[in-house]
Amino acid sequence: MLTTRILAGEGVGYEITSGNRTRRSYGFSPGFSSSADKHLASRTLGQLREYCRMHDRQASLFSGILDRALDNIFGSSFDFIPKTGDEGLDKQAKAYIDNRMLAPACDASGVMDFIDMAKLSIRSVWNDGDVLFAKRPDGSMLSFEADQIESPDTRTTGSSRIVQGVELNDLNRPVAYWVRQRKTTSTYGGVDTAVNYKRIAAGNTFMPAYRKRFGQSRGVPYLAAILGTFERFNNYLDFEQFAAEQNSMFGWKIKRKPDDNVLAGNETNTDSSTSDVWDKMQKMTHGLMLELEPDEDVEMFGATRPGDNFSEYVIMCCRLIGVGIGYPLEIMLLDYSKTNYSSGRMGLVEAKRMFKGWQRFAGAKLCLPWYNWQIARGIATGELPAKPELFQVRLQWPAWEMIDKKKEAEGDTIDVKNRVKSRSQCIRERGEVPDEIFDEIAAETKKLKELGIIIDESSEPAKDATQGQIDDTLSDVGE
């Protein structure tokens, strides 16, 4: 009995990987608790990954969740902004990094640039739990998906132990990763012709991974917690849509009295070469005019699917799924028809908090380590001067559009006046580079002056009651 319970402990908490119909497998037994790696056995992780990948391939809502996350985390304006304090050195570092971000220099396969790889790394963490990038001598990265990180036949090597492809020391610190490269013989790929394991030292890798417990050697898919609810919901949509499709095919029915002598479809067949009984197929064609018998009537079937509660159920399921990943309903469905300014802003504030958390994750696990590695390589090769300030950089994340530009601009004006926010911060929040904006304003002012164009800048923006109260308070403090 004890052995059965221990085996049942694998995959505890992931009902989606259970084989029974209800999938309610809690796997709890008194006096026994499993480690993080026990709960994330190779088979369990493999199932979770494939469920996520399957839904990402063919479920529009699931794929849309990932696409919107990547658009908000990285967008199209992500960039590295050197902050050495020397304008000339900043430009030199920026030119070097821009070149290293291009596909031929960044990706060992020469397909993706850095932003593409960074986006796909987050998608892999959400779907697979982790992804591994191996540093190459030429400064490019070689990527390995989660299923390629795998323990070889031997589970130990020297004083270290290997858990699901991660070689750990006695402090459970990764010292190396064991990977296998895919070798295929078909056009479609996915067929391993040989298992060729390679050991890569941990110091020569980047491995973004989503962990939910201490001592967890591998990452768990971020979307694992919503898989059970999503799969039931996705099946419901499939069944409901199929039922509606079938319902729409039954167009008409002919009603007659039950005492008819001959039932439709059972008339005697006079053709001697076939059976003496044949089934008559009755179909409605376009523009058909029916000649009915006495006491016959034609009635159209009424569509009953989807049901009256379909919309409410879909919305509730989307809310439940959104709770698990920090998505408000409006972002889940891209529907703001029932949202006012206040509720829409509150929902987006919560979503931004989640997106900023993932920006911090991407910056710490991939972007900054990659930048420091490239700068160190540039110094070592002589392409950059040996100055420690070159490692000072700011990550430029995409900006979010204002919901109400006037209200938010007025809020920024108050914050700048109260010295709780700088103009540069306001510009950065809009996805722009402050120095570029200031240089453009200076150049525009100079050109207008040279052309003799006078711009009236004497008038100040209108003050509302709130701003007036703030001005009075500041005056009192000054006195």
mmCIF file with all atom_site columns, N, CA and C in Angstrom, residues 71-133:
data_model
loop_
_atom_site.group_PDB
_atom_site.id
_atom_site.type_symbol
_atom_site.label_atom_id
_atom_site.label_alt_id
_atom_site.label_comp_id
_atom_site.label_asym_id
_atom_site.label_entity_id
_atom_site.label_seq_id
_atom_site.pdbx_PDB_ins_code
_atom_site.Cartn_x
_atom_site.Cartn_y
_atom_site.Cartn_z
_atom_site.occupancy
_atom_site.B_iso_or_equiv
_atom_site.pdbx_formal_charge
_atom_site.auth_seq_id
_atom_site.auth_comp_id
_atom_site.auth_asym_id
_atom_site.auth_atom_id
_atom_site.pdbx_PDB_model_num
ATOM 1   N N  . ASP A 1 71  ? 3.546  40.544 -26.659 1.00 0.00 ? 71  ASP A N  1
ATOM 2   C CA . ASP A 1 71  ? 3.406  41.915 -27.159 1.00 0.00 ? 71  ASP A CA 1
ATOM 3   C C  . ASP A 1 71  ? 3.565  42.934 -26.041 1.00 0.00 ? 71  ASP A C  1
ATOM 4   N N  . ASN A 1 72  ? 3.077  42.597 -24.855 1.00 0.00 ? 72  ASN A N  1
ATOM 5   C CA . ASN A 1 72  ? 3.149  43.532 -23.731 1.00 0.00 ? 72  ASN A CA 1
ATOM 6   C C  . ASN A 1 72  ? 4.470  43.459 -22.982 1.00 0.00 ? 72  ASN A C  1
ATOM 7   N N  . ILE A 1 73  ? 5.113  42.310 -22.988 1.00 0.00 ? 73  ILE A N  1
ATOM 8   C CA . ILE A 1 73  ? 6.381  42.175 -22.272 1.00 0.00 ? 73  ILE A CA 1
ATOM 9   C C  . ILE A 1 73  ? 7.530  42.756 -23.089 1.00 0.00 ? 73  ILE A C  1
ATOM 10  N N  . PHE A 1 74  ? 7.608  42.395 -24.370 1.00 0.00 ? 74  PHE A N  1
ATOM 11  C CA . PHE A 1 74  ? 8.704  42.864 -25.217 1.00 0.00 ? 74  PHE A CA 1
ATOM 12  C C  . PHE A 1 74  ? 8.250  43.863 -26.270 1.00 0.00 ? 74  PHE A C  1
ATOM 13  N N  . GLY A 1 75  ? 7.081  43.634 -26.861 1.00 0.00 ? 75  GLY A N  1
ATOM 14  C CA . GLY A 1 75  ? 6.609  44.533 -27.911 1.00 0.00 ? 75  GLY A CA 1
ATOM 15  C C  . GLY A 1 75  ? 7.590  44.579 -29.071 1.00 0.00 ? 75  GLY A C  1
ATOM 16  N N  . SER A 1 76  ? 7.582  45.706 -29.751 1.00 0.00 ? 76  SER A N  1
ATOM 17  C CA . SER A 1 76  ? 8.495  45.887 -30.887 1.00 0.00 ? 76  SER A CA 1
ATOM 18  C C  . SER A 1 76  ? 9.548  46.949 -30.597 1.00 0.00 ? 76  SER A C  1
ATOM 19  N N  . SER A 1 77  ? 9.544  47.512 -29.373 1.00 0.00 ? 77  SER A N  1
ATOM 20  C CA . SER A 1 77  ? 10.445 48.627 -29.065 1.00 0.00 ? 77  SER A CA 1
ATOM 21  C C  . SER A 1 77  ? 11.446 48.300 -27.964 1.00 0.00 ? 77  SER A C  1
ATOM 22  N N  . PHE A 1 78  ? 11.584 47.026 -27.602 1.00 0.00 ? 78  PHE A N  1
ATOM 23  C CA . PHE A 1 78  ? 12.576 46.685 -26.577 1.00 0.00 ? 78  PHE A CA 1
ATOM 24  C C  . PHE A 1 78  ? 13.974 47.043 -27.066 1.00 0.00 ? 78  PHE A C  1
ATOM 25  N N  . ASP A 1 79  ? 14.787 47.530 -26.136 1.00 0.00 ? 79  ASP A N  1
ATOM 26  C CA . ASP A 1 79  ? 16.132 47.929 -26.540 1.00 0.00 ? 79  ASP A CA 1
ATOM 27  C C  . ASP A 1 79  ? 17.041 48.021 -25.313 1.00 0.00 ? 79  ASP A C  1
ATOM 28  N N  . PHE A 1 80  ? 18.343 48.013 -25.573 1.00 0.00 ? 80  PHE A N  1
ATOM 29  C CA . PHE A 1 80  ? 19.354 48.249 -24.544 1.00 0.00 ? 80  PHE A CA 1
ATOM 30  C C  . PHE A 1 80  ? 19.829 49.696 -24.671 1.00 0.00 ? 80  PHE A C  1
ATOM 31  N N  . ILE A 1 81  ? 19.806 50.454 -23.575 1.00 0.00 ? 81  ILE A N  1
ATOM 32  C CA . ILE A 1 81  ? 20.246 51.843 -23.576 1.00 0.00 ? 81  ILE A CA 1
ATOM 33  C C  . ILE A 1 81  ? 21.459 51.957 -22.659 1.00 0.00 ? 81  ILE A C  1
ATOM 34  N N  . PRO A 1 82  ? 22.675 52.034 -23.222 1.00 0.00 ? 82  PRO A N  1
ATOM 35  C CA . PRO A 1 82  ? 23.875 52.179 -22.374 1.00 0.00 ? 82  PRO A CA 1
ATOM 36  C C  . PRO A 1 82  ? 23.823 53.465 -21.557 1.00 0.00 ? 82  PRO A C  1
ATOM 37  N N  . LYS A 1 83  ? 24.320 53.395 -20.312 1.00 0.00 ? 83  LYS A N  1
ATOM 38  C CA . LYS A 1 83  ? 24.298 54.548 -19.401 1.00 0.00 ? 83  LYS A CA 1
ATOM 39  C C  . LYS A 1 83  ? 25.674 54.710 -18.769 1.00 0.00 ? 83  LYS A C  1
ATOM 40  N N  . THR A 1 84  ? 26.680 54.936 -19.599 1.00 0.00 ? 84  THR A N  1
ATOM 41  C CA . THR A 1 84  ? 28.049 55.059 -19.084 1.00 0.00 ? 84  THR A CA 1
ATOM 42  C C  . THR A 1 84  ? 28.335 56.440 -18.502 1.00 0.00 ? 84  THR A C  1
ATOM 43  N N  . GLY A 1 85  ? 27.513 57.428 -18.856 1.00 0.00 ? 85  GLY A N  1
ATOM 44  C CA . GLY A 1 85  ? 27.791 58.796 -18.447 1.00 0.00 ? 85  GLY A CA 1
ATOM 45  C C  . GLY A 1 85  ? 28.619 59.551 -19.468 1.00 0.00 ? 85  GLY A C  1
ATOM 46  N N  . ASP A 1 86  ? 29.063 58.874 -20.482 1.00 0.00 ? 86  ASP A N  1
ATOM 47  C CA . ASP A 1 86  ? 29.849 59.487 -21.558 1.00 0.00 ? 86  ASP A CA 1
ATOM 48  C C  . ASP A 1 86  ? 29.080 59.284 -22.855 1.00 0.00 ? 86  ASP A C  1
ATOM 49  N N  . GLU A 1 87  ? 28.657 60.364 -23.484 1.00 0.00 ? 87  GLU A N  1
ATOM 50  C CA . GLU A 1 87  ? 27.823 60.259 -24.677 1.00 0.00 ? 87  GLU A CA 1
ATOM 51  C C  . GLU A 1 87  ? 28.529 59.497 -25.793 1.00 0.00 ? 87  GLU A C  1
ATOM 52  N N  . GLY A 1 88  ? 29.796 59.765 -26.002 1.00 0.00 ? 88  GLY A N  1
ATOM 53  C CA . GLY A 1 88  ? 30.530 59.077 -27.044 1.00 0.00 ? 88  GLY A CA 1
ATOM 54  C C  . GLY A 1 88  ? 30.668 57.586 -26.763 1.00 0.00 ? 88  GLY A C  1
ATOM 55  N N  . LEU A 1 89  ? 30.916 57.231 -25.501 1.00 0.00 ? 89  LEU A N  1
ATOM 56  C CA . LEU A 1 89  ? 31.042 55.837 -25.125 1.00 0.00 ? 89  LEU A CA 1
ATOM 57  C C  . LEU A 1 89  ? 29.695 55.122 -25.229 1.00 0.00 ? 89  LEU A C  1
ATOM 58  N N  . ASP A 1 90  ? 28.620 55.854 -24.888 1.00 0.00 ? 90  ASP A N  1
ATOM 59  C CA . ASP A 1 90  ? 27.276 55.274 -25.035 1.00 0.00 ? 90  ASP A CA 1
ATOM 60  C C  . ASP A 1 90  ? 26.999 54.901 -26.487 1.00 0.00 ? 90  ASP A C  1
ATOM 61  N N  . LYS A 1 91  ? 27.339 55.786 -27.400 1.00 0.00 ? 91  LYS A N  1
ATOM 62  C CA . LYS A 1 91  ? 27.089 55.520 -28.818 1.00 0.00 ? 91  LYS A CA 1
ATOM 63  C C  . LYS A 1 91  ? 27.929 54.345 -29.313 1.00 0.00 ? 91  LYS A C  1
ATOM 64  N N  . GLN A 1 92  ? 29.160 54.250 -28.829 1.00 0.00 ? 92  GLN A N  1
ATOM 65  C CA . GLN A 1 92  ? 30.017 53.139 -29.242 1.00 0.00 ? 92  GLN A CA 1
ATOM 66  C C  . GLN A 1 92  ? 29.458 51.803 -28.742 1.00 0.00 ? 92  GLN A C  1
ATOM 67  N N  . ALA A 1 93  ? 29.033 51.778 -27.478 1.00 0.00 ? 93  ALA A N  1
ATOM 68  C CA . ALA A 1 93  ? 28.463 50.550 -26.919 1.00 0.00 ? 93  ALA A CA 1
ATOM 69  C C  . ALA A 1 93  ? 27.153 50.193 -27.614 1.00 0.00 ? 93  ALA A C  1
ATOM 70  N N  . LYS A 1 94  ? 26.336 51.210 -27.907 1.00 0.00 ? 94  LYS A N  1
ATOM 71  C CA . LYS A 1 94  ? 25.039 50.964 -28.552 1.00 0.00 ? 94  LYS A CA 1
ATOM 72  C C  . LYS A 1 94  ? 25.242 50.375 -29.950 1.00 0.00 ? 94  LYS A C  1
ATOM 73  N N  . ALA A 1 95  ? 26.186 50.897 -30.692 1.00 0.00 ? 95  ALA A N  1
ATOM 74  C CA . ALA A 1 95  ? 26.443 50.383 -32.042 1.00 0.00 ? 95  ALA A CA 1
ATOM 75  C C  . ALA A 1 95  ? 26.928 48.934 -31.979 1.00 0.00 ? 95  ALA A C  1
ATOM 76  N N  . TYR A 1 96  ? 27.761 48.637 -30.994 1.00 0.00 ? 96  TYR A N  1
ATOM 77  C CA . TYR A 1 96  ? 28.273 47.274 -30.853 1.00 0.00 ? 96  TYR A CA 1
ATOM 78  C C  . TYR A 1 96  ? 27.139 46.310 -30.492 1.00 0.00 ? 96  TYR A C  1
ATOM 79  N N  . ILE A 1 97  ? 26.296 46.685 -29.520 1.00 0.00 ? 97  ILE A N  1
ATOM 80  C CA . ILE A 1 97  ? 25.205 45.815 -29.083 1.00 0.00 ? 97  ILE A CA 1
ATOM 81  C C  . ILE A 1 97  ? 24.169 45.646 -30.184 1.00 0.00 ? 97  ILE A C  1
ATOM 82  N N  . ASP A 1 98  ? 23.855 46.720 -30.915 1.00 0.00 ? 98  ASP A N  1
ATOM 83  C CA . ASP A 1 98  ? 22.890 46.616 -32.017 1.00 0.00 ? 98  ASP A CA 1
ATOM 84  C C  . ASP A 1 98  ? 23.349 45.584 -33.040 1.00 0.00 ? 98  ASP A C  1
ATOM 85  N N  . ASN A 1 99  ? 24.650 45.551 -33.305 1.00 0.00 ? 99  ASN A N  1
ATOM 86  C CA . ASN A 1 99  ? 25.178 44.579 -34.257 1.00 0.00 ? 99  ASN A CA 1
ATOM 87  C C  . ASN A 1 99  ? 25.092 43.160 -33.701 1.00 0.00 ? 99  ASN A C  1
ATOM 88  N N  . ARG A 1 100 ? 25.326 42.998 -32.398 1.00 0.00 ? 100 ARG A N  1
ATOM 89  C CA . ARG A 1 100 ? 25.273 41.672 -31.783 1.00 0.00 ? 100 ARG A CA 1
ATOM 90  C C  . ARG A 1 100 ? 23.839 41.162 -31.658 1.00 0.00 ? 100 ARG A C  1
ATOM 91  N N  . MET A 1 101 ? 22.870 42.046 -31.713 1.00 0.00 ? 101 MET A N  1
ATOM 92  C CA . MET A 1 101 ? 21.470 41.641 -31.610 1.00 0.00 ? 101 MET A CA 1
ATOM 93  C C  . MET A 1 101 ? 20.929 41.093 -32.920 1.00 0.00 ? 101 MET A C  1
ATOM 94  N N  . LEU A 1 102 ? 21.609 41.276 -34.019 1.00 0.00 ? 102 LEU A N  1
ATOM 95  C CA . LEU A 1 102 ? 21.127 40.817 -35.317 1.00 0.00 ? 102 LEU A CA 1
ATOM 96  C C  . LEU A 1 102 ? 21.183 39.293 -35.407 1.00 0.00 ? 102 LEU A C  1
ATOM 97  N N  . ALA A 1 103 ? 20.365 38.746 -36.282 1.00 0.00 ? 103 ALA A N  1
ATOM 98  C CA . ALA A 1 103 ? 20.214 37.291 -36.373 1.00 0.00 ? 103 ALA A CA 1
ATOM 99  C C  . ALA A 1 103 ? 21.530 36.549 -36.624 1.00 0.00 ? 103 ALA A C  1
ATOM 100 N N  . PRO A 1 104 ? 22.344 36.955 -37.589 1.00 0.00 ? 104 PRO A N  1
ATOM 101 C CA . PRO A 1 104 ? 23.561 36.172 -37.851 1.00 0.00 ? 104 PRO A CA 1
ATOM 102 C C  . PRO A 1 104 ? 24.508 36.116 -36.655 1.00 0.00 ? 104 PRO A C  1
ATOM 103 N N  . ALA A 1 105 ? 24.533 37.196 -35.845 1.00 0.00 ? 105 ALA A N  1
ATOM 104 C CA . ALA A 1 105 ? 25.463 37.246 -34.720 1.00 0.00 ? 105 ALA A CA 1
ATOM 105 C C  . ALA A 1 105 ? 24.868 36.658 -33.447 1.00 0.00 ? 105 ALA A C  1
ATOM 106 N N  . CYS A 1 106 ? 23.544 36.696 -33.305 1.00 0.00 ? 106 CYS A N  1
ATOM 107 C CA . CYS A 1 106 ? 22.898 36.295 -32.050 1.00 0.00 ? 106 CYS A CA 1
ATOM 108 C C  . CYS A 1 106 ? 22.517 34.826 -32.031 1.00 0.00 ? 106 CYS A C  1
ATOM 109 N N  . ASP A 1 107 ? 21.898 34.359 -33.081 1.00 0.00 ? 107 ASP A N  1
ATOM 110 C CA . ASP A 1 107 ? 21.384 32.996 -33.148 1.00 0.00 ? 107 ASP A CA 1
ATOM 111 C C  . ASP A 1 107 ? 22.370 32.104 -33.889 1.00 0.00 ? 107 ASP A C  1
ATOM 112 N N  . ALA A 1 108 ? 22.748 30.990 -33.262 1.00 0.00 ? 108 ALA A N  1
ATOM 113 C CA . ALA A 1 108 ? 23.707 30.082 -33.896 1.00 0.00 ? 108 ALA A CA 1
ATOM 114 C C  . ALA A 1 108 ? 23.184 29.560 -35.223 1.00 0.00 ? 108 ALA A C  1
ATOM 115 N N  . SER A 1 109 ? 21.860 29.432 -35.328 1.00 0.00 ? 109 SER A N  1
ATOM 116 C CA . SER A 1 109 ? 21.278 28.967 -36.586 1.00 0.00 ? 109 SER A CA 1
ATOM 117 C C  . SER A 1 109 ? 21.093 30.097 -37.589 1.00 0.00 ? 109 SER A C  1
ATOM 118 N N  . GLY A 1 110 ? 21.308 31.342 -37.159 1.00 0.00 ? 110 GLY A N  1
ATOM 119 C CA . GLY A 1 110 ? 21.210 32.483 -38.059 1.00 0.00 ? 110 GLY A CA 1
ATOM 120 C C  . GLY A 1 110 ? 19.807 32.859 -38.461 1.00 0.00 ? 110 GLY A C  1
ATOM 121 N N  . VAL A 1 111 ? 18.804 32.439 -37.670 1.00 0.00 ? 111 VAL A N  1
ATOM 122 C CA . VAL A 1 111 ? 17.405 32.653 -38.046 1.00 0.00 ? 111 VAL A CA 1
ATOM 123 C C  . VAL A 1 111 ? 16.787 33.825 -37.281 1.00 0.00 ? 111 VAL A C  1
ATOM 124 N N  . MET A 1 112 ? 17.028 33.906 -35.989 1.00 0.00 ? 112 MET A N  1
ATOM 125 C CA . MET A 1 112 ? 16.342 34.886 -35.144 1.00 0.00 ? 112 MET A CA 1
ATOM 126 C C  . MET A 1 112 ? 17.304 35.945 -34.628 1.00 0.00 ? 112 MET A C  1
ATOM 127 N N  . ASP A 1 113 ? 16.774 37.173 -34.460 1.00 0.00 ? 113 ASP A N  1
ATOM 128 C CA . ASP A 1 113 ? 17.540 38.194 -33.774 1.00 0.00 ? 113 ASP A CA 1
ATOM 129 C C  . ASP A 1 113 ? 17.293 38.078 -32.267 1.00 0.00 ? 113 ASP A C  1
ATOM 130 N N  . PHE A 1 114 ? 17.884 38.964 -31.484 1.00 0.00 ? 114 PHE A N  1
ATOM 131 C CA . PHE A 1 114 ? 17.799 38.803 -30.029 1.00 0.00 ? 114 PHE A CA 1
ATOM 132 C C  . PHE A 1 114 ? 16.363 38.946 -29.532 1.00 0.00 ? 114 PHE A C  1
ATOM 133 N N  . ILE A 1 115 ? 15.617 39.911 -30.063 1.00 0.00 ? 115 ILE A N  1
ATOM 134 C CA . ILE A 1 115 ? 14.249 40.113 -29.585 1.00 0.00 ? 115 ILE A CA 1
ATOM 135 C C  . ILE A 1 115 ? 13.397 38.884 -29.908 1.00 0.00 ? 115 ILE A C  1
ATOM 136 N N  . ASP A 1 116 ? 13.581 38.308 -31.096 1.00 0.00 ? 116 ASP A N  1
ATOM 137 C CA . ASP A 1 116 ? 12.838 37.090 -31.440 1.00 0.00 ? 116 ASP A CA 1
ATOM 138 C C  . ASP A 1 116 ? 13.160 35.961 -30.471 1.00 0.00 ? 116 ASP A C  1
ATOM 139 N N  . MET A 1 117 ? 14.430 35.793 -30.140 1.00 0.00 ? 117 MET A N  1
ATOM 140 C CA . MET A 1 117 ? 14.830 34.731 -29.223 1.00 0.00 ? 117 MET A CA 1
ATOM 141 C C  . MET A 1 117 ? 14.327 34.997 -27.814 1.00 0.00 ? 117 MET A C  1
ATOM 142 N N  . ALA A 1 118 ? 14.345 36.260 -27.400 1.00 0.00 ? 118 ALA A N  1
ATOM 143 C CA . ALA A 1 118 ? 13.861 36.599 -26.067 1.00 0.00 ? 118 ALA A CA 1
ATOM 144 C C  . ALA A 1 118 ? 12.359 36.333 -25.951 1.00 0.00 ? 118 ALA A C  1
ATOM 145 N N  . LYS A 1 119 ? 11.606 36.710 -26.989 1.00 0.00 ? 119 LYS A N  1
ATOM 146 C CA . LYS A 1 119 ? 10.171 36.446 -26.985 1.00 0.00 ? 119 LYS A CA 1
ATOM 147 C C  . LYS A 1 119 ? 9.888  34.945 -26.926 1.00 0.00 ? 119 LYS A C  1
ATOM 148 N N  . LEU A 1 120 ? 10.605 34.202 -27.747 1.00 0.00 ? 120 LEU A N  1
ATOM 149 C CA . LEU A 1 120 ? 10.374 32.769 -27.785 1.00 0.00 ? 120 LEU A CA 1
ATOM 150 C C  . LEU A 1 120 ? 10.802 32.096 -26.486 1.00 0.00 ? 120 LEU A C  1
ATOM 151 N N  . SER A 1 121 ? 11.777 32.676 -25.790 1.00 0.00 ? 121 SER A N  1
ATOM 152 C CA . SER A 1 121 ? 12.176 32.113 -24.503 1.00 0.00 ? 121 SER A CA 1
ATOM 153 C C  . SER A 1 121 ? 11.046 32.243 -23.479 1.00 0.00 ? 121 SER A C  1
ATOM 154 N N  . ILE A 1 122 ? 10.356 33.377 -23.475 1.00 0.00 ? 122 ILE A N  1
ATOM 155 C CA . ILE A 1 122 ? 9.219  33.541 -22.559 1.00 0.00 ? 122 ILE A CA 1
ATOM 156 C C  . ILE A 1 122 ? 8.079  32.622 -22.961 1.00 0.00 ? 122 ILE A C  1
ATOM 157 N N  . ARG A 1 123 ? 7.846  32.480 -24.250 1.00 0.00 ? 123 ARG A N  1
ATOM 158 C CA . ARG A 1 123 ? 6.804  31.547 -24.701 1.00 0.00 ? 123 ARG A CA 1
ATOM 159 C C  . ARG A 1 123 ? 7.139  30.120 -24.259 1.00 0.00 ? 123 ARG A C  1
ATOM 160 N N  . SER A 1 124 ? 8.417  29.766 -24.330 1.00 0.00 ? 124 SER A N  1
ATOM 161 C CA . SER A 1 124 ? 8.843  28.438 -23.898 1.00 0.00 ? 124 SER A CA 1
ATOM 162 C C  . SER A 1 124 ? 8.651  28.261 -22.399 1.00 0.00 ? 124 SER A C  1
ATOM 163 N N  . VAL A 1 125 ? 8.936  29.292 -21.621 1.00 0.00 ? 125 VAL A N  1
ATOM 164 C CA . VAL A 1 125 ? 8.748  29.202 -20.168 1.00 0.00 ? 125 VAL A CA 1
ATOM 165 C C  . VAL A 1 125 ? 7.269  29.041 -19.833 1.00 0.00 ? 125 VAL A C  1
ATOM 166 N N  . TRP A 1 126 ? 6.394  29.739 -20.550 1.00 0.00 ? 126 TRP A N  1
ATOM 167 C CA . TRP A 1 126 ? 4.958  29.623 -20.294 1.00 0.00 ? 126 TRP A CA 1
ATOM 168 C C  . TRP A 1 126 ? 4.447  28.247 -20.726 1.00 0.00 ? 126 TRP A C  1
ATOM 169 N N  . ASN A 1 127 ? 4.964  27.720 -21.826 1.00 0.00 ? 127 ASN A N  1
ATOM 170 C CA . ASN A 1 127 ? 4.494  26.430 -22.343 1.00 0.00 ? 127 ASN A CA 1
ATOM 171 C C  . ASN A 1 127 ? 5.252  25.238 -21.769 1.00 0.00 ? 127 ASN A C  1
ATOM 172 N N  . ASP A 1 128 ? 6.581  25.370 -21.659 1.00 0.00 ? 128 ASP A N  1
ATOM 173 C CA . ASP A 1 128 ? 7.433  24.228 -21.316 1.00 0.00 ? 128 ASP A CA 1
ATOM 174 C C  . ASP A 1 128 ? 8.007  24.300 -19.909 1.00 0.00 ? 128 ASP A C  1
ATOM 175 N N  . GLY A 1 129 ? 8.065  25.475 -19.329 1.00 0.00 ? 129 GLY A N  1
ATOM 176 C CA . GLY A 1 129 ? 8.643  25.627 -17.999 1.00 0.00 ? 129 GLY A CA 1
ATOM 177 C C  . GLY A 1 129 ? 10.048 26.182 -18.012 1.00 0.00 ? 129 GLY A C  1
ATOM 178 N N  . ASP A 1 130 ? 10.839 25.862 -19.022 1.00 0.00 ? 130 ASP A N  1
ATOM 179 C CA . ASP A 1 130 ? 12.198 26.385 -19.118 1.00 0.00 ? 130 ASP A CA 1
ATOM 180 C C  . ASP A 1 130 ? 12.725 26.217 -20.531 1.00 0.00 ? 130 ASP A C  1
ATOM 181 N N  . VAL A 1 131 ? 13.879 26.818 -20.773 1.00 0.00 ? 131 VAL A N  1
ATOM 182 C CA . VAL A 1 131 ? 14.565 26.710 -22.060 1.00 0.00 ? 131 VAL A CA 1
ATOM 183 C C  . VAL A 1 131 ? 16.042 26.974 -21.785 1.00 0.00 ? 131 VAL A C  1
ATOM 184 N N  . LEU A 1 132 ? 16.911 26.375 -22.575 1.00 0.00 ? 132 LEU A N  1
ATOM 185 C CA . LEU A 1 132 ? 18.349 26.505 -22.333 1.00 0.00 ? 132 LEU A CA 1
ATOM 186 C C  . LEU A 1 132 ? 19.025 27.136 -23.545 1.00 0.00 ? 132 LEU A C  1
ATOM 187 N N  . PHE A 1 133 ? 19.897 28.130 -23.272 1.00 0.00 ? 133 PHE A N  1
ATOM 188 C CA . PHE A 1 133 ? 20.725 28.739 -24.310 1.00 0.00 ? 133 PHE A CA 1
ATOM 189 C C  . PHE A 1 133 ? 22.187 28.472 -23.971 1.00 0.00 ? 133 PHE A C  1
#
